[in-house]
Amino acid sequence: LQECWTGPFFFCTREKQPWMEFAESASKGDSFHFISELARKHRMVIVSPILERDDHKQTIWNTAVVVDQNGRYMGKHRKNHIPRVGDFNESTYYMEGDTGHPVFDTIYGKIAINICYGRHHPLNWMMFGLNGAEIVFNPSATVGKLSEPLWPIEARNAAIANHYFAVGINRVGTEVFPNEFTSGDGGPAKKAFGHFYGSSYVAAPDGSRTPGLSRVDDGVLITEVDLNMCQQVRDKWLFNQTARFDMYADALEEYMDPDFEPQIIR
C-alpha cells in the first residue's frame, strides 16, 4: 500500500487538527484489524504504511506495519529520513525512525520497507540489502513537480546495486484541502498539494522492470518474481564480494569528526 494510506497526505497543511486523528497504534489500531482480516482471508503478507501513535509515549511516527498470512502482527519499520523540501513539511508531525533497517522473514520471502524519502538515500537501500532483504518496498506519496524525473530511476538503481527486487509504490490523484496553505517560496496560497503521479512498478536485480501503473488512475500491479535471481545476480556481479565496506566504514567515521578534512589533492 502507499505511504500513510489511511488518509490524505496532509503534511503540506501544517495543521494538526483534524489530521492527527489519523494517528493510531501499529498493532492495535483500526487499520491493523482491517488489514489483519484481509491478510488471513487471502493468505497474503501485507505492508500497511500508517501514521503511528506509539502506545508508550504517544510519539508520532511514519510507520509501515507488516502483517503475515495468518493476520498476525509481525512488526514495523519507522521512516528513517524526514523530507524538508517544498510542501513536504513532515517534521511538523513525526520523528525520525528508531527501528534501524529490519528485514521480515515471511513465508513468501525476506522483505523490507524503505519509506518514501528514504529512496533518495543510497545507504538506506544498502542497509536493507546487507540485512538480507530479497524484496524492498518503497511506499511513497510524491508529486510530479518535485520528483517524477527521479521516480523510474531510483528503485531500479537500488535493485541493481543491492541484488534484490525493489518496488516503487506511489499514490495517485490530486488532493484538495479545506484551507489554503503556502509553500514558503513566495508563491500564492493554494488548497492543492499537486498531482500524485502513481506509476508504481517492480524492478529486478538484473535491471529489468515491469511497466508502471497509470499516473492518473488507481490500479493493482500483480507480478511474479523469482527470488533465486537475487543470488544468481549476486554471483554474477559480485558487488558485495568486491565492495570495500571496511574502507567505507573508516571513511564515514572520519567524516563524522567535526575536524574532518576532505581528501583533496591540489
mmCIF file of C-alpha atoms in Angstrom:
data_model
loop_
_atom_site.group_PDB
_atom_site.id
_atom_site.type_symbol
_atom_site.label_atom_id
_atom_site.label_comp_id
_atom_site.label_asym_id
_atom_site.label_seq_id
_atom_site.Cartn_x
_atom_site.Cartn_y
_atom_site.Cartn_z
ATOM 1 C CA LEU A 1 0.000 0.000 0.000
ATOM 2 C CA GLN A 2 1.007 3.644 -0.447
ATOM 3 C CA GLU A 3 2.580 5.758 2.284
ATOM 4 C CA CYS A 4 0.081 6.764 5.013
ATOM 5 C CA TRP A 5 -2.707 5.132 3.026
ATOM 6 C CA THR A 6 -5.411 5.651 5.656
ATOM 7 C CA GLY A 7 -5.804 9.383 4.978
ATOM 8 C CA PRO A 8 -4.975 12.305 2.696
ATOM 9 C CA PHE A 9 -1.350 13.410 2.547
ATOM 10 C CA PHE A 10 -1.998 16.375 4.805
ATOM 11 C CA PHE A 11 1.572 17.238 5.838
ATOM 12 C CA CYS A 12 1.591 20.172 3.418
ATOM 13 C CA THR A 13 -1.048 21.960 5.511
ATOM 14 C CA ARG A 14 0.980 22.087 8.740
ATOM 15 C CA GLU A 15 -2.379 21.804 10.540
ATOM 16 C CA LYS A 16 -2.658 19.446 13.498
ATOM 17 C CA GLN A 17 -6.432 19.125 13.525
ATOM 18 C CA PRO A 18 -8.214 17.130 12.335
ATOM 19 C CA TRP A 19 -5.301 15.294 10.743
ATOM 20 C CA MET A 20 -3.645 13.999 13.914
ATOM 21 C CA GLU A 21 -6.765 11.920 14.486
ATOM 22 C CA PHE A 22 -5.473 9.550 11.792
ATOM 23 C CA ALA A 23 -2.577 8.514 14.098
ATOM 24 C CA GLU A 24 -3.118 5.070 15.632
ATOM 25 C CA SER A 25 -1.430 2.125 17.311
ATOM 26 C CA ALA A 26 0.609 -0.049 14.958
ATOM 27 C CA SER A 27 -0.577 -3.327 16.471
ATOM 28 C CA LYS A 28 -3.975 -2.407 17.947
ATOM 29 C CA GLY A 29 -5.381 0.285 15.651
ATOM 30 C CA ASP A 30 -8.376 0.097 13.352
ATOM 31 C CA SER A 31 -6.246 -0.267 10.233
ATOM 32 C CA PHE A 32 -4.373 -3.232 11.708
ATOM 33 C CA HIS A 33 -7.585 -5.099 12.441
ATOM 34 C CA PHE A 34 -8.884 -4.315 8.947
ATOM 35 C CA ILE A 35 -5.661 -5.450 7.240
ATOM 36 C CA SER A 36 -5.299 -8.477 9.522
ATOM 37 C CA GLU A 37 -8.652 -9.853 8.407
ATOM 38 C CA LEU A 38 -7.766 -9.409 4.723
ATOM 39 C CA ALA A 39 -4.328 -10.976 5.152
ATOM 40 C CA ARG A 40 -5.805 -14.022 6.900
ATOM 41 C CA LYS A 41 -8.621 -14.387 4.385
ATOM 42 C CA HIS A 42 -6.366 -14.253 1.320
ATOM 43 C CA ARG A 43 -3.188 -15.785 2.826
ATOM 44 C CA MET A 44 -1.313 -12.594 1.989
ATOM 45 C CA VAL A 45 1.548 -10.782 3.670
ATOM 46 C CA ILE A 46 0.520 -7.116 3.681
ATOM 47 C CA VAL A 47 2.641 -4.000 4.234
ATOM 48 C CA SER A 48 0.404 -1.300 5.703
ATOM 49 C CA PRO A 49 2.007 2.175 5.994
ATOM 50 C CA ILE A 50 0.249 4.347 8.574
ATOM 51 C CA LEU A 51 0.699 7.363 10.809
ATOM 52 C CA GLU A 52 1.538 5.710 14.124
ATOM 53 C CA ARG A 53 0.912 6.967 17.642
ATOM 54 C CA ASP A 54 3.013 4.739 19.848
ATOM 55 C CA ASP A 55 1.488 3.032 22.849
ATOM 56 C CA HIS A 56 4.099 4.312 25.311
ATOM 57 C CA LYS A 57 4.991 7.999 24.895
ATOM 58 C CA GLN A 58 2.260 8.922 22.388
ATOM 59 C CA THR A 59 5.047 9.861 19.956
ATOM 60 C CA ILE A 60 4.026 10.148 16.296
ATOM 61 C CA TRP A 61 5.873 8.141 13.641
ATOM 62 C CA ASN A 62 5.558 7.436 9.920
ATOM 63 C CA THR A 63 5.398 3.652 10.096
ATOM 64 C CA ALA A 64 4.983 0.593 7.907
ATOM 65 C CA VAL A 65 3.262 -2.329 9.637
ATOM 66 C CA VAL A 66 3.873 -5.881 8.392
ATOM 67 C CA VAL A 67 1.036 -8.393 8.796
ATOM 68 C CA ASP A 68 1.685 -12.060 7.983
ATOM 69 C CA GLN A 69 -0.515 -14.536 6.069
ATOM 70 C CA ASN A 70 -2.263 -15.553 9.293
ATOM 71 C CA GLY A 71 -3.223 -11.982 10.132
ATOM 72 C CA ARG A 72 -0.510 -11.797 12.806
ATOM 73 C CA TYR A 73 1.344 -8.581 13.563
ATOM 74 C CA MET A 74 4.968 -9.309 12.569
ATOM 75 C CA GLY A 75 6.459 -5.938 13.372
ATOM 76 C CA LYS A 76 7.013 -2.466 11.981
ATOM 77 C CA HIS A 77 9.549 -0.147 10.455
ATOM 78 C CA ARG A 78 9.589 3.581 11.137
ATOM 79 C CA LYS A 79 10.678 6.001 8.416
ATOM 80 C CA ASN A 80 14.361 6.873 8.771
ATOM 81 C CA HIS A 81 14.568 10.076 6.720
ATOM 82 C CA ILE A 82 12.188 13.038 7.032
ATOM 83 C CA PRO A 83 11.903 15.355 3.997
ATOM 84 C CA ARG A 84 12.332 19.057 4.429
ATOM 85 C CA VAL A 85 11.711 20.128 0.859
ATOM 86 C CA GLY A 86 8.847 22.047 -0.759
ATOM 87 C CA ASP A 87 5.457 21.243 0.758
ATOM 88 C CA PHE A 88 6.680 18.089 2.487
ATOM 89 C CA ASN A 89 6.538 19.607 5.977
ATOM 90 C CA GLU A 90 6.618 16.238 7.677
ATOM 91 C CA SER A 91 8.922 17.135 10.579
ATOM 92 C CA THR A 92 5.954 19.128 11.925
ATOM 93 C CA TYR A 93 4.237 15.814 12.656
ATOM 94 C CA TYR A 94 6.578 12.916 13.340
ATOM 95 C CA MET A 95 10.101 11.934 14.389
ATOM 96 C CA GLU A 96 12.946 10.185 12.565
ATOM 97 C CA GLY A 97 12.601 6.433 12.904
ATOM 98 C CA ASP A 98 14.350 4.391 15.572
ATOM 99 C CA THR A 99 13.887 0.871 14.181
ATOM 100 C CA GLY A 100 17.031 0.620 12.059
ATOM 101 C CA HIS A 101 16.736 -1.460 8.875
ATOM 102 C CA PRO A 102 14.671 -4.535 9.795
ATOM 103 C CA VAL A 103 14.024 -7.395 7.397
ATOM 104 C CA PHE A 104 10.893 -9.522 7.859
ATOM 105 C CA ASP A 105 11.299 -13.228 7.147
ATOM 106 C CA THR A 106 7.887 -14.046 5.667
ATOM 107 C CA ILE A 107 6.739 -17.279 4.038
ATOM 108 C CA TYR A 108 6.982 -15.526 0.669
ATOM 109 C CA GLY A 109 10.480 -14.119 1.106
ATOM 110 C CA LYS A 110 12.577 -11.732 3.163
ATOM 111 C CA ILE A 111 11.048 -8.270 2.805
ATOM 112 C CA ALA A 112 11.893 -4.766 3.986
ATOM 113 C CA ILE A 113 10.351 -1.313 3.667
ATOM 114 C CA ASN A 114 12.202 1.850 2.666
ATOM 115 C CA ILE A 115 9.552 4.506 3.238
ATOM 116 C CA CYS A 116 9.207 7.297 0.652
ATOM 117 C CA TYR A 117 12.011 9.876 1.093
ATOM 118 C CA GLY A 118 14.403 7.122 2.114
ATOM 119 C CA ARG A 119 14.685 6.206 -1.563
ATOM 120 C CA HIS A 120 16.878 9.283 -2.077
ATOM 121 C CA HIS A 121 19.481 7.846 0.334
ATOM 122 C CA PRO A 122 21.579 5.052 -1.235
ATOM 123 C CA LEU A 123 22.922 3.887 2.139
ATOM 124 C CA ASN A 124 19.368 3.377 3.366
ATOM 125 C CA TRP A 125 18.720 0.995 0.461
ATOM 126 C CA MET A 126 22.074 -0.676 1.077
ATOM 127 C CA MET A 127 21.447 -1.467 4.735
ATOM 128 C CA PHE A 128 18.269 -3.395 3.950
ATOM 129 C CA GLY A 129 20.286 -5.442 1.476
ATOM 130 C CA LEU A 130 23.076 -6.108 3.967
ATOM 131 C CA ASN A 131 20.416 -7.376 6.384
ATOM 132 C CA GLY A 132 19.313 -9.927 3.809
ATOM 133 C CA ALA A 133 16.276 -8.393 2.090
ATOM 134 C CA GLU A 134 15.076 -10.046 -1.114
ATOM 135 C CA ILE A 135 12.288 -7.559 -1.801
ATOM 136 C CA VAL A 136 12.309 -3.942 -0.620
ATOM 137 C CA PHE A 137 9.070 -1.984 -0.872
ATOM 138 C CA ASN A 138 9.152 1.799 -1.209
ATOM 139 C CA PRO A 139 5.673 3.087 -0.235
ATOM 140 C CA SER A 140 5.539 6.725 -1.281
ATOM 141 C CA ALA A 141 3.401 9.810 -1.733
ATOM 142 C CA THR A 142 5.189 12.123 -4.123
ATOM 143 C CA VAL A 143 4.113 14.670 -6.708
ATOM 144 C CA GLY A 144 5.091 15.274 -10.300
ATOM 145 C CA LYS A 145 6.565 18.753 -9.990
ATOM 146 C CA LEU A 146 9.051 17.586 -7.377
ATOM 147 C CA SER A 147 10.219 14.078 -8.185
ATOM 148 C CA GLU A 148 8.756 12.480 -11.302
ATOM 149 C CA PRO A 149 12.047 12.521 -13.278
ATOM 150 C CA LEU A 150 13.698 10.577 -10.443
ATOM 151 C CA TRP A 151 10.922 8.030 -9.967
ATOM 152 C CA PRO A 152 11.730 5.459 -12.680
ATOM 153 C CA ILE A 153 15.426 5.532 -11.786
ATOM 154 C CA GLU A 154 15.862 5.286 -8.023
ATOM 155 C CA ALA A 155 14.189 1.968 -7.154
ATOM 156 C CA ARG A 156 15.658 0.395 -10.285
ATOM 157 C CA ASN A 157 19.151 1.544 -9.338
ATOM 158 C CA ALA A 158 18.646 0.174 -5.831
ATOM 159 C CA ALA A 159 17.591 -3.218 -7.198
ATOM 160 C CA ILE A 160 20.732 -3.398 -9.340
ATOM 161 C CA ALA A 161 23.162 -2.189 -6.686
ATOM 162 C CA ASN A 162 21.812 -4.374 -3.882
ATOM 163 C CA HIS A 163 20.800 -7.602 -5.663
ATOM 164 C CA TYR A 164 17.145 -7.545 -4.643
ATOM 165 C CA PHE A 165 13.739 -6.681 -6.049
ATOM 166 C CA ALA A 166 12.664 -3.089 -5.400
ATOM 167 C CA VAL A 167 9.030 -1.997 -5.566
ATOM 168 C CA GLY A 168 8.147 1.655 -6.057
ATOM 169 C CA ILE A 169 4.611 2.406 -4.817
ATOM 170 C CA ASN A 170 3.063 5.849 -5.187
ATOM 171 C CA ARG A 171 -0.388 7.258 -4.518
ATOM 172 C CA VAL A 172 -2.313 8.735 -7.420
ATOM 173 C CA GLY A 173 -4.586 11.739 -7.924
ATOM 174 C CA THR A 174 -4.887 15.307 -6.646
ATOM 175 C CA GLU A 175 -5.969 16.096 -3.083
ATOM 176 C CA VAL A 176 -7.662 19.405 -2.235
ATOM 177 C CA PHE A 177 -7.746 20.650 1.363
ATOM 178 C CA PRO A 178 -10.342 22.902 3.023
ATOM 179 C CA ASN A 179 -7.893 25.663 3.986
ATOM 180 C CA GLU A 180 -5.282 27.393 1.872
ATOM 181 C CA PHE A 181 -1.606 26.961 2.695
ATOM 182 C CA THR A 182 1.625 28.453 1.368
ATOM 183 C CA SER A 183 4.804 26.741 0.271
ATOM 184 C CA GLY A 184 7.191 29.301 1.762
ATOM 185 C CA ASP A 185 8.530 30.109 -1.711
ATOM 186 C CA GLY A 186 6.818 33.442 -2.301
ATOM 187 C CA GLY A 187 4.061 31.854 -4.361
ATOM 188 C CA PRO A 188 0.335 32.348 -3.761
ATOM 189 C CA ALA A 189 -1.610 30.330 -1.209
ATOM 190 C CA LYS A 190 -3.310 27.223 -2.538
ATOM 191 C CA LYS A 191 -5.501 24.316 -1.467
ATOM 192 C CA ALA A 192 -3.956 21.521 -3.558
ATOM 193 C CA PHE A 193 -0.596 19.852 -2.970
ATOM 194 C CA GLY A 194 -0.003 18.796 -6.567
ATOM 195 C CA HIS A 195 -0.623 15.679 -8.634
ATOM 196 C CA PHE A 196 0.431 12.344 -7.162
ATOM 197 C CA TYR A 197 1.543 10.554 -10.296
ATOM 198 C CA GLY A 198 1.175 6.887 -9.354
ATOM 199 C CA SER A 199 3.375 4.931 -11.817
ATOM 200 C CA SER A 200 4.103 2.102 -9.365
ATOM 201 C CA TYR A 201 6.468 -0.600 -10.674
ATOM 202 C CA VAL A 202 8.689 -3.544 -9.743
ATOM 203 C CA ALA A 203 12.420 -3.600 -10.572
ATOM 204 C CA ALA A 204 14.543 -6.753 -10.601
ATOM 205 C CA PRO A 205 18.192 -7.336 -9.603
ATOM 206 C CA ASP A 206 19.179 -7.770 -13.256
ATOM 207 C CA GLY A 207 17.961 -4.263 -14.126
ATOM 208 C CA SER A 208 14.698 -5.302 -15.772
ATOM 209 C CA ARG A 209 11.398 -3.840 -14.598
ATOM 210 C CA THR A 210 7.682 -4.082 -15.125
ATOM 211 C CA PRO A 211 5.647 -1.413 -16.877
ATOM 212 C CA GLY A 212 4.348 1.181 -14.450
ATOM 213 C CA LEU A 213 0.757 1.564 -13.368
ATOM 214 C CA SER A 214 -1.250 4.570 -14.527
ATOM 215 C CA ARG A 215 -0.210 8.055 -13.422
ATOM 216 C CA VAL A 216 -3.878 9.157 -13.209
ATOM 217 C CA ASP A 217 -5.941 6.113 -12.160
ATOM 218 C CA ASP A 218 -5.900 3.677 -9.240
ATOM 219 C CA GLY A 219 -4.515 0.248 -10.057
ATOM 220 C CA VAL A 220 -3.185 -3.055 -8.774
ATOM 221 C CA LEU A 221 0.090 -4.482 -10.093
ATOM 222 C CA ILE A 222 0.391 -8.275 -9.893
ATOM 223 C CA THR A 223 3.920 -9.518 -10.562
ATOM 224 C CA GLU A 224 5.553 -12.927 -10.171
ATOM 225 C CA VAL A 225 9.175 -12.701 -9.031
ATOM 226 C CA ASP A 226 11.828 -15.425 -8.872
ATOM 227 C CA LEU A 227 13.799 -14.823 -5.688
ATOM 228 C CA ASN A 228 16.549 -17.118 -6.987
ATOM 229 C CA MET A 229 17.535 -14.193 -9.196
ATOM 230 C CA CYS A 230 18.885 -12.341 -6.154
ATOM 231 C CA GLN A 231 21.621 -14.928 -5.603
ATOM 232 C CA GLN A 232 22.193 -15.535 -9.304
ATOM 233 C CA VAL A 233 22.857 -11.860 -9.987
ATOM 234 C CA ARG A 234 24.950 -11.569 -6.817
ATOM 235 C CA ASP A 235 27.144 -14.436 -8.008
ATOM 236 C CA LYS A 236 27.468 -12.873 -11.471
ATOM 237 C CA TRP A 237 28.420 -9.352 -10.469
ATOM 238 C CA LEU A 238 29.995 -9.942 -7.016
ATOM 239 C CA PHE A 239 29.097 -6.431 -5.829
ATOM 240 C CA ASN A 240 29.132 -7.459 -2.170
ATOM 241 C CA GLN A 241 32.307 -9.504 -2.569
ATOM 242 C CA THR A 242 34.172 -6.649 -4.245
ATOM 243 C CA ALA A 243 32.743 -3.894 -2.003
ATOM 244 C CA ARG A 244 35.199 -2.243 0.392
ATOM 245 C CA PHE A 245 32.929 -1.975 3.417
ATOM 246 C CA ASP A 246 35.897 -1.655 5.768
ATOM 247 C CA MET A 247 37.247 1.291 3.792
ATOM 248 C CA TYR A 248 33.814 2.946 3.607
ATOM 249 C CA ALA A 249 33.276 2.469 7.355
ATOM 250 C CA ASP A 250 36.631 4.058 8.181
ATOM 251 C CA ALA A 251 35.970 6.980 5.831
ATOM 252 C CA LEU A 252 32.496 7.574 7.268
ATOM 253 C CA GLU A 253 33.866 7.508 10.799
ATOM 254 C CA GLU A 254 36.410 10.147 9.806
ATOM 255 C CA TYR A 255 33.691 12.228 8.135
ATOM 256 C CA MET A 256 31.675 12.293 11.369
ATOM 257 C CA ASP A 257 34.562 14.074 13.110
ATOM 258 C CA PRO A 258 33.905 17.863 13.182
ATOM 259 C CA ASP A 259 37.578 18.336 12.236
ATOM 260 C CA PHE A 260 37.241 16.178 9.116
ATOM 261 C CA GLU A 261 39.355 17.287 6.168
ATOM 262 C CA PRO A 262 38.348 16.131 2.667
ATOM 263 C CA GLN A 263 40.884 14.032 0.782
ATOM 264 C CA ILE A 264 41.642 16.577 -1.929
ATOM 265 C CA ILE A 265 44.918 16.716 -3.817
ATOM 266 C CA ARG A 266 45.965 20.022 -5.321
#
